[in-house]
GROMACS .gro file of N, CA and C in nm:
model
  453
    1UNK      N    1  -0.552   2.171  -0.776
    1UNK     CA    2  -0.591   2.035  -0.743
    1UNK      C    3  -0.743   2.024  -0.751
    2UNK      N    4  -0.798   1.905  -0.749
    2UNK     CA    5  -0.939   1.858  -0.793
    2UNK      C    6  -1.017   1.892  -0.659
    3UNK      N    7  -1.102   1.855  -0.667
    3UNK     CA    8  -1.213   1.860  -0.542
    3UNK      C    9  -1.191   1.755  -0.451
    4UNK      N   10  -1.196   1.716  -0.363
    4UNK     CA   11  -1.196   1.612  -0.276
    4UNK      C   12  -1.320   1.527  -0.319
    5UNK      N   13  -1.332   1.459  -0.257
    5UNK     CA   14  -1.526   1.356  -0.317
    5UNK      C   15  -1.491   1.217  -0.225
    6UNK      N   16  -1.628   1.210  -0.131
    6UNK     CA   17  -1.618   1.092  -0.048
    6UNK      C   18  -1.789   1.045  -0.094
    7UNK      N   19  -1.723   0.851  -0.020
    7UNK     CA   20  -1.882   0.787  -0.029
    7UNK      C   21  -1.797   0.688   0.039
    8UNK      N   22  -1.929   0.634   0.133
    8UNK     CA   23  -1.905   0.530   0.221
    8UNK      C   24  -1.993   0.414   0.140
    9UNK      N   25  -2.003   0.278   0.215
    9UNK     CA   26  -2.096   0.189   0.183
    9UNK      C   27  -2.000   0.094   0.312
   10UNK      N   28  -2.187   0.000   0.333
   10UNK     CA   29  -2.164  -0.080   0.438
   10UNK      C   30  -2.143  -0.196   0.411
   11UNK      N   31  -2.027  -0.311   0.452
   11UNK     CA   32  -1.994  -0.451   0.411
   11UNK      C   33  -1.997  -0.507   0.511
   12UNK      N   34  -2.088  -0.645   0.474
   12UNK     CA   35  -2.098  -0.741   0.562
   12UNK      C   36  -1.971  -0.806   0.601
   13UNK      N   37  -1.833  -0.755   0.656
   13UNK     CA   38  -1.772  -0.839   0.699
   13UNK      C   39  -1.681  -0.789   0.758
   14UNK      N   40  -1.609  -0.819   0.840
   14UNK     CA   41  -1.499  -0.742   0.999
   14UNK      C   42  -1.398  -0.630   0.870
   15UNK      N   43  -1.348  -0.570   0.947
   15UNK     CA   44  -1.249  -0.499   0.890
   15UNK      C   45  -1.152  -0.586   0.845
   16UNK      N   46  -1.058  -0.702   0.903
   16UNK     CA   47  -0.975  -0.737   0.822
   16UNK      C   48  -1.007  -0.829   0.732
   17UNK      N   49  -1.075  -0.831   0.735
   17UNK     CA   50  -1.097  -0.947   0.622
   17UNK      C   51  -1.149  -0.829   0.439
   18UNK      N   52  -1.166  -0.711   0.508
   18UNK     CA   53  -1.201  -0.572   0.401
   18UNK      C   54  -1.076  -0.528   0.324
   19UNK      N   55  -1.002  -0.571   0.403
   19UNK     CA   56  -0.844  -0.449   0.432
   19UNK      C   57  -0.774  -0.568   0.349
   20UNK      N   58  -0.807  -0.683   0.368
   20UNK     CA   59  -0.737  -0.803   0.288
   20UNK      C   60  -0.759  -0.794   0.157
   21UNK      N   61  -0.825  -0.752   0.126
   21UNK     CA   62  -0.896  -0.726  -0.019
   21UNK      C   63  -0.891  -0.631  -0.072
   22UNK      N   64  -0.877  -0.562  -0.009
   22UNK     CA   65  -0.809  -0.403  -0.063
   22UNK      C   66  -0.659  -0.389  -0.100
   23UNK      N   67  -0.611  -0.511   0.013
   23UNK     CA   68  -0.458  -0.446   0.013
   23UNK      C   69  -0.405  -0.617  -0.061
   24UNK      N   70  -0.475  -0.695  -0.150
   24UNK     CA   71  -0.442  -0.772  -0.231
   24UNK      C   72  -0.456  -0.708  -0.392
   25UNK      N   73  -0.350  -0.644  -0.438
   25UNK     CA   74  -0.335  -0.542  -0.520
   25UNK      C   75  -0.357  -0.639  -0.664
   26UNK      N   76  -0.264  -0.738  -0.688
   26UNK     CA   77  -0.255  -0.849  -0.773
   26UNK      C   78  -0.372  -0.916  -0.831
   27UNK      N   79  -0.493  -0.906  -0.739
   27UNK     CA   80  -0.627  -0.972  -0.760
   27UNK      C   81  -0.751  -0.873  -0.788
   28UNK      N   82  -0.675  -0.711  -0.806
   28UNK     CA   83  -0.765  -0.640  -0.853
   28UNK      C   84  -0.854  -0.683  -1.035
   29UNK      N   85  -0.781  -0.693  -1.097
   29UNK     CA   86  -0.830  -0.750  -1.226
   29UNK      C   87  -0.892  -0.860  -1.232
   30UNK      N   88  -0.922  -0.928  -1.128
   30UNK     CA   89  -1.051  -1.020  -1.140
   30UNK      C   90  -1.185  -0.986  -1.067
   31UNK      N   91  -1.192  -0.821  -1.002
   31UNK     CA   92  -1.258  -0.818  -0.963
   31UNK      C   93  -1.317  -0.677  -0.972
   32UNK      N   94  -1.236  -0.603  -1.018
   32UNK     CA   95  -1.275  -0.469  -1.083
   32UNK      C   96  -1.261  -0.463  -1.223
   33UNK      N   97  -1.375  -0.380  -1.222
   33UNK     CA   98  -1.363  -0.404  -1.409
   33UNK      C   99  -1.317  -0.333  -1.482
   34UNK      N  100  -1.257  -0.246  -1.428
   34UNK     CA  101  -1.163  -0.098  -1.532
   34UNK      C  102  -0.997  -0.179  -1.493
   35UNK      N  103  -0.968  -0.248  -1.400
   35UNK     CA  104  -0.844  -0.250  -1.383
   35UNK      C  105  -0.751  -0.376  -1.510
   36UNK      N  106  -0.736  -0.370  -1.568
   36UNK     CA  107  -0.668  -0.436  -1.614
   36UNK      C  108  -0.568  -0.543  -1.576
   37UNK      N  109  -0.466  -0.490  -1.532
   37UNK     CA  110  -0.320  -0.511  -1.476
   37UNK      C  111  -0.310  -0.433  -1.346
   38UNK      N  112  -0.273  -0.474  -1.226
   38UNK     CA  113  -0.180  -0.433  -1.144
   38UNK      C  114  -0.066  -0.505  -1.099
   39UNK      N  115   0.035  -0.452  -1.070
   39UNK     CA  116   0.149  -0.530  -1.026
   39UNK      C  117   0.230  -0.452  -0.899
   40UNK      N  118   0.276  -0.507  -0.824
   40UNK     CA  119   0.306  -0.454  -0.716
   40UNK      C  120   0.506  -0.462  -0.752
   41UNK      N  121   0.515  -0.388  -0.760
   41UNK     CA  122   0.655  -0.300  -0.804
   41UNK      C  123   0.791  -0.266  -0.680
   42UNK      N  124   0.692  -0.234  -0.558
   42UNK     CA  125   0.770  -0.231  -0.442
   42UNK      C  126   0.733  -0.275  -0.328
   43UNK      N  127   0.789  -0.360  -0.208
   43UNK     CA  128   0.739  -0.378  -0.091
   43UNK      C  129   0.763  -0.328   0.025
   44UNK      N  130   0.728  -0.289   0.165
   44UNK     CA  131   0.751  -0.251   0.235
   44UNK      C  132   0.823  -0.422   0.297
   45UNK      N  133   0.872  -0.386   0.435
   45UNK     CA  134   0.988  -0.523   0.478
   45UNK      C  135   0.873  -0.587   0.509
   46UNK      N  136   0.711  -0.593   0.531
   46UNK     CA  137   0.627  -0.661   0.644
   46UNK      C  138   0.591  -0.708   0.510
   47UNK      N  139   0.586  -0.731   0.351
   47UNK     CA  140   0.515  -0.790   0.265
   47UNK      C  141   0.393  -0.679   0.190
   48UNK      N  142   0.330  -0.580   0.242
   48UNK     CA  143   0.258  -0.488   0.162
   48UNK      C  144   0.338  -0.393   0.054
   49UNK      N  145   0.252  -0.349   0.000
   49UNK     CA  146   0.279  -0.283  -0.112
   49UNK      C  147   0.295  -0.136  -0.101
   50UNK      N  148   0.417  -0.123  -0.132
   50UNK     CA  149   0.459   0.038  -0.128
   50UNK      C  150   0.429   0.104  -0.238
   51UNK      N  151   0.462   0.056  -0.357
   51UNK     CA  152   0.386   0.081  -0.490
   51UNK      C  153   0.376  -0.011  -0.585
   52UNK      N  154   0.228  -0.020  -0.674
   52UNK     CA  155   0.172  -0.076  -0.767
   52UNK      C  156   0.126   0.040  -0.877
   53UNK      N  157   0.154  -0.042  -0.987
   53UNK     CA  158   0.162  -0.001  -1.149
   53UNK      C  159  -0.013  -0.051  -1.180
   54UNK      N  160  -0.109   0.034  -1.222
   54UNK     CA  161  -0.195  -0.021  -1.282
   54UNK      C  162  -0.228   0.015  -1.389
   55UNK      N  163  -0.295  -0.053  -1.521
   55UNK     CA  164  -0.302  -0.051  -1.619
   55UNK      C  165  -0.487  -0.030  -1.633
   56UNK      N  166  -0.530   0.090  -1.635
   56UNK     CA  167  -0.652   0.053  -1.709
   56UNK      C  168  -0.768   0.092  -1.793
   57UNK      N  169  -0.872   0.078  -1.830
   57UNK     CA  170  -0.886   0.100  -1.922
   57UNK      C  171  -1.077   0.059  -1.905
   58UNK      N  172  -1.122   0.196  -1.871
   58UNK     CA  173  -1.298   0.218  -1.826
   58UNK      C  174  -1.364   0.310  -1.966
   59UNK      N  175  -1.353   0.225  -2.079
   59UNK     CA  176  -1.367   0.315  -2.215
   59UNK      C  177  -1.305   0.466  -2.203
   60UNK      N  178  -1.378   0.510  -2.189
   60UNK     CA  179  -1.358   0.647  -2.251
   60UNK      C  180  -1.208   0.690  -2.171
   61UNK      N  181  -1.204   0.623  -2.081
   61UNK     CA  182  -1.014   0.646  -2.024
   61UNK      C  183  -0.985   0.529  -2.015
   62UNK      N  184  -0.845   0.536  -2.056
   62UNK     CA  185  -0.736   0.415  -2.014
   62UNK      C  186  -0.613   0.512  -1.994
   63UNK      N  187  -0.553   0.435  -1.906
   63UNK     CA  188  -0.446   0.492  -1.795
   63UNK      C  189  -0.358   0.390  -1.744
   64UNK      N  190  -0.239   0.432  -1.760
   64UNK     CA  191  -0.131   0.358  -1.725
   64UNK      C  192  -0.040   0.407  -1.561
   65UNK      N  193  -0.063   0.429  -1.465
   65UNK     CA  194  -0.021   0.472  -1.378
   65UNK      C  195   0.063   0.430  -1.268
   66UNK      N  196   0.178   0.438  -1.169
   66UNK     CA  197   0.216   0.409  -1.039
   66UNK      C  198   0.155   0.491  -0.866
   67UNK      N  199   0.103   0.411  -0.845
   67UNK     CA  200   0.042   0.470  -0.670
   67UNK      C  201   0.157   0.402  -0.575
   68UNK      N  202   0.205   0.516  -0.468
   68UNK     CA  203   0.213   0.472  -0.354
   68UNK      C  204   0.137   0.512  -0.250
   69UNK      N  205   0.148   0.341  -0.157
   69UNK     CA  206   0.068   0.325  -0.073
   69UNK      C  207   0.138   0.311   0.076
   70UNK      N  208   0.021   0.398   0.188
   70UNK     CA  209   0.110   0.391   0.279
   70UNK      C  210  -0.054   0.289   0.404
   71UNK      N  211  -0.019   0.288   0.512
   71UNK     CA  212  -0.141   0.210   0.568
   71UNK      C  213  -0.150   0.246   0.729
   72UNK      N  214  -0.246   0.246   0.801
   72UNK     CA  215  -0.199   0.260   0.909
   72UNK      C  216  -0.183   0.095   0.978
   73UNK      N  217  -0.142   0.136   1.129
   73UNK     CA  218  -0.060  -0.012   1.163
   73UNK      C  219  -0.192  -0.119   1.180
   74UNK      N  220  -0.283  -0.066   1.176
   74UNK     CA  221  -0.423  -0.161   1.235
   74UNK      C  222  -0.529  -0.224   1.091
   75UNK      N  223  -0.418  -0.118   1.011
   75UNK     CA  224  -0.476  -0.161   0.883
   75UNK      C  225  -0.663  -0.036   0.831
   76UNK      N  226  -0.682   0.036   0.949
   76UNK     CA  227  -0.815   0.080   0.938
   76UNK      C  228  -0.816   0.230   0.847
   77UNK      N  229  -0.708   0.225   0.764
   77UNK     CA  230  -0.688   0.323   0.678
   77UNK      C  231  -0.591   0.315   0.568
   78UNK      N  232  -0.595   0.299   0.471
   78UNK     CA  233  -0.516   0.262   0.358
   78UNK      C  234  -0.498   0.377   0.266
   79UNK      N  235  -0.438   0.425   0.277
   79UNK     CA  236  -0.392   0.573   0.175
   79UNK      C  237  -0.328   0.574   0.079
   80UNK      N  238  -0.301   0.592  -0.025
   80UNK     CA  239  -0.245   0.651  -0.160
   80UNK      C  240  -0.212   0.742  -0.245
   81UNK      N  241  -0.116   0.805  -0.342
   81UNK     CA  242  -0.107   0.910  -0.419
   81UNK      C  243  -0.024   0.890  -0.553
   82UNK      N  244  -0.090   0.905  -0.618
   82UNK     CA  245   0.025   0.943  -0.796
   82UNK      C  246   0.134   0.946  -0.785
   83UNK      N  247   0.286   0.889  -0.788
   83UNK     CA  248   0.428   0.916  -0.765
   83UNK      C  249   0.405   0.962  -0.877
   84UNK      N  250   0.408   0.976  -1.001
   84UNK     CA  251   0.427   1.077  -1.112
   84UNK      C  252   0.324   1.142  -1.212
   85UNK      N  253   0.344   1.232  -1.291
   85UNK     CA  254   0.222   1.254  -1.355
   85UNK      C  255   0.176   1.182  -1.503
   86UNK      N  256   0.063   1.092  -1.535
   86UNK     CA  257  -0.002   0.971  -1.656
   86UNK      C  258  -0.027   1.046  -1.734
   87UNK      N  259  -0.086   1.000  -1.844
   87UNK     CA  260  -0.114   1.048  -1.956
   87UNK      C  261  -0.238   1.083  -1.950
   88UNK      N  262  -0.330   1.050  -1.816
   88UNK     CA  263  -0.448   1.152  -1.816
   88UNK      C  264  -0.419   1.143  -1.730
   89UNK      N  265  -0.350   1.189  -1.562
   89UNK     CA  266  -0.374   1.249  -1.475
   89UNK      C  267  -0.213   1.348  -1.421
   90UNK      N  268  -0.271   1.450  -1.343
   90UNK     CA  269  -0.129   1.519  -1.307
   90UNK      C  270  -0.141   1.477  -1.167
   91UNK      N  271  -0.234   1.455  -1.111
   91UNK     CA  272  -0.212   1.378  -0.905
   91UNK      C  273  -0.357   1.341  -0.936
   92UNK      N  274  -0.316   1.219  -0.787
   92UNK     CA  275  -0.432   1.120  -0.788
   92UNK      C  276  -0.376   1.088  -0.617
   93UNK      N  277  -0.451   1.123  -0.510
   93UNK     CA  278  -0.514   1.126  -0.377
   93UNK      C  279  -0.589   1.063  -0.365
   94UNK      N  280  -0.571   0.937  -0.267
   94UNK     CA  281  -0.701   0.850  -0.214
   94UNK      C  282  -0.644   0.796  -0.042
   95UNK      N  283  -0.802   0.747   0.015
   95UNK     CA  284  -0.800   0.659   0.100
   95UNK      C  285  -0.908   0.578   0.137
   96UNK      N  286  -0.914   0.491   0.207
   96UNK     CA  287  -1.019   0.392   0.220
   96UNK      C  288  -0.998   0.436   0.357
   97UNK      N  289  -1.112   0.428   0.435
   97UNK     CA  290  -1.104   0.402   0.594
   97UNK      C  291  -1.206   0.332   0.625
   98UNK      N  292  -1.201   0.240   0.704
   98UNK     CA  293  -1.208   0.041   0.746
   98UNK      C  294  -1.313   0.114   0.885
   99UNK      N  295  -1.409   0.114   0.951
   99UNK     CA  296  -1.437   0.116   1.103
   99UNK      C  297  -1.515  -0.018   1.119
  100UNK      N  298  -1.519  -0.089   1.208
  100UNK     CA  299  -1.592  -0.205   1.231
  100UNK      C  300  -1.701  -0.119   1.301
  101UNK      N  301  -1.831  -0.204   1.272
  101UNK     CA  302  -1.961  -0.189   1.297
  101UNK      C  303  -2.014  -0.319   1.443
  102UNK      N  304  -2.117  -0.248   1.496
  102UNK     CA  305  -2.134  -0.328   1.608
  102UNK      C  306  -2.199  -0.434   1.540
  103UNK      N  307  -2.230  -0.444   1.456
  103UNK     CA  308  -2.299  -0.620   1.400
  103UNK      C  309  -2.195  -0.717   1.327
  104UNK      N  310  -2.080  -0.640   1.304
  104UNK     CA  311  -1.964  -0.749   1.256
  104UNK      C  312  -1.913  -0.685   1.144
  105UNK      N  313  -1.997  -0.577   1.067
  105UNK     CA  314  -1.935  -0.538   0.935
  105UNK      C  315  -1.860  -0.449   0.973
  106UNK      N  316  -1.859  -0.388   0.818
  106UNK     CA  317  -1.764  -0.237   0.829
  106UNK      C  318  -1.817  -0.126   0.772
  107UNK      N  319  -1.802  -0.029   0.800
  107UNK     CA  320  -1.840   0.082   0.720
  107UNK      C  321  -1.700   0.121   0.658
  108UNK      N  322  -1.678   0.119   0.501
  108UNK     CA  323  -1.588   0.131   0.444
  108UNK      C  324  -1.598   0.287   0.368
  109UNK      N  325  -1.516   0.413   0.416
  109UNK     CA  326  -1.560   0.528   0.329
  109UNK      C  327  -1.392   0.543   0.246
  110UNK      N  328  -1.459   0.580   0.138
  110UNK     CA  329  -1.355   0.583  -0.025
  110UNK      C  330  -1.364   0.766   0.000
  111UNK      N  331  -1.206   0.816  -0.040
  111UNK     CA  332  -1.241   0.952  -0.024
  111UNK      C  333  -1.098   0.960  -0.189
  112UNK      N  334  -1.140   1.047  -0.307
  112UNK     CA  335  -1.046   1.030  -0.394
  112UNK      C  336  -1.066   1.196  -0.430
  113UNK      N  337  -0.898   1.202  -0.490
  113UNK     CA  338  -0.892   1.389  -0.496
  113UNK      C  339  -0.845   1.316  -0.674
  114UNK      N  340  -0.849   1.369  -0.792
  114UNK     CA  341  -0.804   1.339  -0.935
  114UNK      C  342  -0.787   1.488  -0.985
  115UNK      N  343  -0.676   1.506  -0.996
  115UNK     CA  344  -0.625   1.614  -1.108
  115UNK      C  345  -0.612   1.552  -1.232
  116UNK      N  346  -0.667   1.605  -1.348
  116UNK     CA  347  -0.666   1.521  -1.452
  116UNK      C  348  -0.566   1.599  -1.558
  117UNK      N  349  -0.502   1.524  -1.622
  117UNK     CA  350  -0.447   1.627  -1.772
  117UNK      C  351  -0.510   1.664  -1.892
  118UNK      N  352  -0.656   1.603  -1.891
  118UNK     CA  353  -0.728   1.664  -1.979
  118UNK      C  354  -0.827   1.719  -1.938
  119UNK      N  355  -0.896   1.854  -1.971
  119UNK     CA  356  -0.990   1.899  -1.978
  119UNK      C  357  -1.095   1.872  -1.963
  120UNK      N  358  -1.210   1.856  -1.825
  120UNK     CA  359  -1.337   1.847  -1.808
  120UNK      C  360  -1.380   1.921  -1.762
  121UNK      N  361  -1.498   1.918  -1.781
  121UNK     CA  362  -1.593   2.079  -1.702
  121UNK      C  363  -1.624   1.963  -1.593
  122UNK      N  364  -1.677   2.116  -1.497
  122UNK     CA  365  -1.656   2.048  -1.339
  122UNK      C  366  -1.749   1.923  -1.319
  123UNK      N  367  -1.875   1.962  -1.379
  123UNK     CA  368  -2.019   1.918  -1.371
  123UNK      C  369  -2.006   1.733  -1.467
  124UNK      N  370  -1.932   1.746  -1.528
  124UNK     CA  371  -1.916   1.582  -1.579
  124UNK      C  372  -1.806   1.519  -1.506
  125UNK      N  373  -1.666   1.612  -1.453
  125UNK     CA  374  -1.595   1.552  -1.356
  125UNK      C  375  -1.672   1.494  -1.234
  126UNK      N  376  -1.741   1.574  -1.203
  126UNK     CA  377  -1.799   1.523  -1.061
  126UNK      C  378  -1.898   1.408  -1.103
  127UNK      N  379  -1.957   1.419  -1.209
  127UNK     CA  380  -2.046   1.295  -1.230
  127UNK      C  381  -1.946   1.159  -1.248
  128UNK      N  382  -1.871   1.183  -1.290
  128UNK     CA  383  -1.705   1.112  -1.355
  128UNK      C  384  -1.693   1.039  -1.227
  129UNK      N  385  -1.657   1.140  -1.116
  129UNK     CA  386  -1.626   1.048  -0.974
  129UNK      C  387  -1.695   0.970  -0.931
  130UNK      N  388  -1.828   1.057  -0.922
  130UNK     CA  389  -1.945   0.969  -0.844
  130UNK      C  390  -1.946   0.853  -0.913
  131UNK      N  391  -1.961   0.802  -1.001
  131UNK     CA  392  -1.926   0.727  -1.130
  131UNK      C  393  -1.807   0.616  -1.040
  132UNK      N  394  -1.715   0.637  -1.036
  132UNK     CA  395  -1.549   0.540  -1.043
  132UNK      C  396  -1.594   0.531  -0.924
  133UNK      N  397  -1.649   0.628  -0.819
  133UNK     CA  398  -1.619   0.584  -0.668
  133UNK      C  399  -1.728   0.457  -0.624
  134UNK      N  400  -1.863   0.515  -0.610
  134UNK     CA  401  -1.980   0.397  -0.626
  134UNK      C  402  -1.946   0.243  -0.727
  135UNK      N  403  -1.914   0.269  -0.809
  135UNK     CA  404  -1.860   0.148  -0.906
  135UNK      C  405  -1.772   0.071  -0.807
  136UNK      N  406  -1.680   0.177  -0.789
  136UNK     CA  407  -1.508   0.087  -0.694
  136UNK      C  408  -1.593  -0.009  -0.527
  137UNK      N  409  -1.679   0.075  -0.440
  137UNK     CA  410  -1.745   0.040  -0.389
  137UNK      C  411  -1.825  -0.068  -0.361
  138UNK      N  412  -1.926  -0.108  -0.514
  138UNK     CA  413  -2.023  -0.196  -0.510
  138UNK      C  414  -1.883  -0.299  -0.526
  139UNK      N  415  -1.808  -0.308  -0.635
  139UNK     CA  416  -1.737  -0.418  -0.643
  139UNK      C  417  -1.640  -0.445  -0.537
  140UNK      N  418  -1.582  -0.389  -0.471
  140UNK     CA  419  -1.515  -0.441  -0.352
  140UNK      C  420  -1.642  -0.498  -0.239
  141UNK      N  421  -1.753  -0.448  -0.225
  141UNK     CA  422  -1.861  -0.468  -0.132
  141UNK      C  423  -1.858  -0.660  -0.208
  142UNK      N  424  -1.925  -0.660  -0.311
  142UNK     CA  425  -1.927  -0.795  -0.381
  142UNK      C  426  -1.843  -0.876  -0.410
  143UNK      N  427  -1.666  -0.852  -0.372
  143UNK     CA  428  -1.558  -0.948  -0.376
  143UNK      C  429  -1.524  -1.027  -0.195
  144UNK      N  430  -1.572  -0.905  -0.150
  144UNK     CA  431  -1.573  -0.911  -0.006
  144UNK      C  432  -1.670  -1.046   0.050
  145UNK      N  433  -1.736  -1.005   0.023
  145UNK     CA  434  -1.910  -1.066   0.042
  145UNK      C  435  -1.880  -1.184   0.006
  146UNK      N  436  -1.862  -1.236  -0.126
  146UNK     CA  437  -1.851  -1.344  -0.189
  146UNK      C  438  -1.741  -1.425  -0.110
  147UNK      N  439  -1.616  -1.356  -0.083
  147UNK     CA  440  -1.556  -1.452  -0.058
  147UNK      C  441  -1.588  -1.489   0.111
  148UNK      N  442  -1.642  -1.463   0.120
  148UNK     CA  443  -1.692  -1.415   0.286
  148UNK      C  444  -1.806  -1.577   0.321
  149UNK      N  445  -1.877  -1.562   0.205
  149UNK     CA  446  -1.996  -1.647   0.171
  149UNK      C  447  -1.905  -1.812   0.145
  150UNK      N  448  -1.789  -1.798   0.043
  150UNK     CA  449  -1.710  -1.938   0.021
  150UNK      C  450  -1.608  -1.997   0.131
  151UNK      N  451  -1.633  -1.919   0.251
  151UNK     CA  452  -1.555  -1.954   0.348
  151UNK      C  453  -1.593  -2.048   0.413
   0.00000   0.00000   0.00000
């Protein structure tokens, strides 16, 4: 299995209103830019998503994959993993964890494990992550924000 790899970043806005946006799977493709397509495939009985199919495509990879997702009840942790192995990955490990901040935001930390099926040396994988994770970050920080701002 891959390395583990975490990064936090701070968002101006309560936890649920973070966790809403995270866990609106359907509206990833207007707001991330590798995602193409997601579709939410299975539901749990409360309306979230047990698993989503995403389609995408950050040049030099495109990937067709299924994640399931599990959450905790407060919503302040959102977890995920690869149900099978893609055409570039053999497992894919993640979570978001939500803490509210004493000024109203959140500190949101991204923690992702990627076994890949093709071949990278360690030293461009890890640049690879730092890469997808900071990226995934700023743009959820800026979907958040924004809609935060049109309220």
């Amino acid at each position: 299995m891959a390395d583990t790899s975490t990064q936090s970043i701070i968002i101006g806005a309560a936890p649920d209103r973070v966790a809403a946006v995270i866990c609106d799977f359907a509206r990833y493709p207007e707001w991330t830019e590798a995602v193409r397509r997601a579709e939410v495939i299975e539901e749990y009985e409360d309306g979230y998503a047990s698993q989503v199919r995403f389609t995408i495509d950050a040049g030099v990879m495109a990937d067709e994959y299924v994640l399931a997702y599990e959450y905790a009840e407060d919503l302040s942790r959102v977890e995920w993993h690869l149900v099978a192995p893609s055409k570039m990955q053999k497992a894919q490990r993640g979570s978001y964890d939500l803490v509210g901040n004493p000024d109203g935001g959140t500190t949101v930390t991204y923690t992702l494990e990627v076994d890949l099926s093709v071949g990278m040396l360690g030293m461009f994988r890890r640049k690879a992550e730092k890469m997808i994770m900071d990226t995934a970050l700023k743009q959820l920080k800026r979907r958040v924000e924004a809609a935060g701002a049109a309220q």
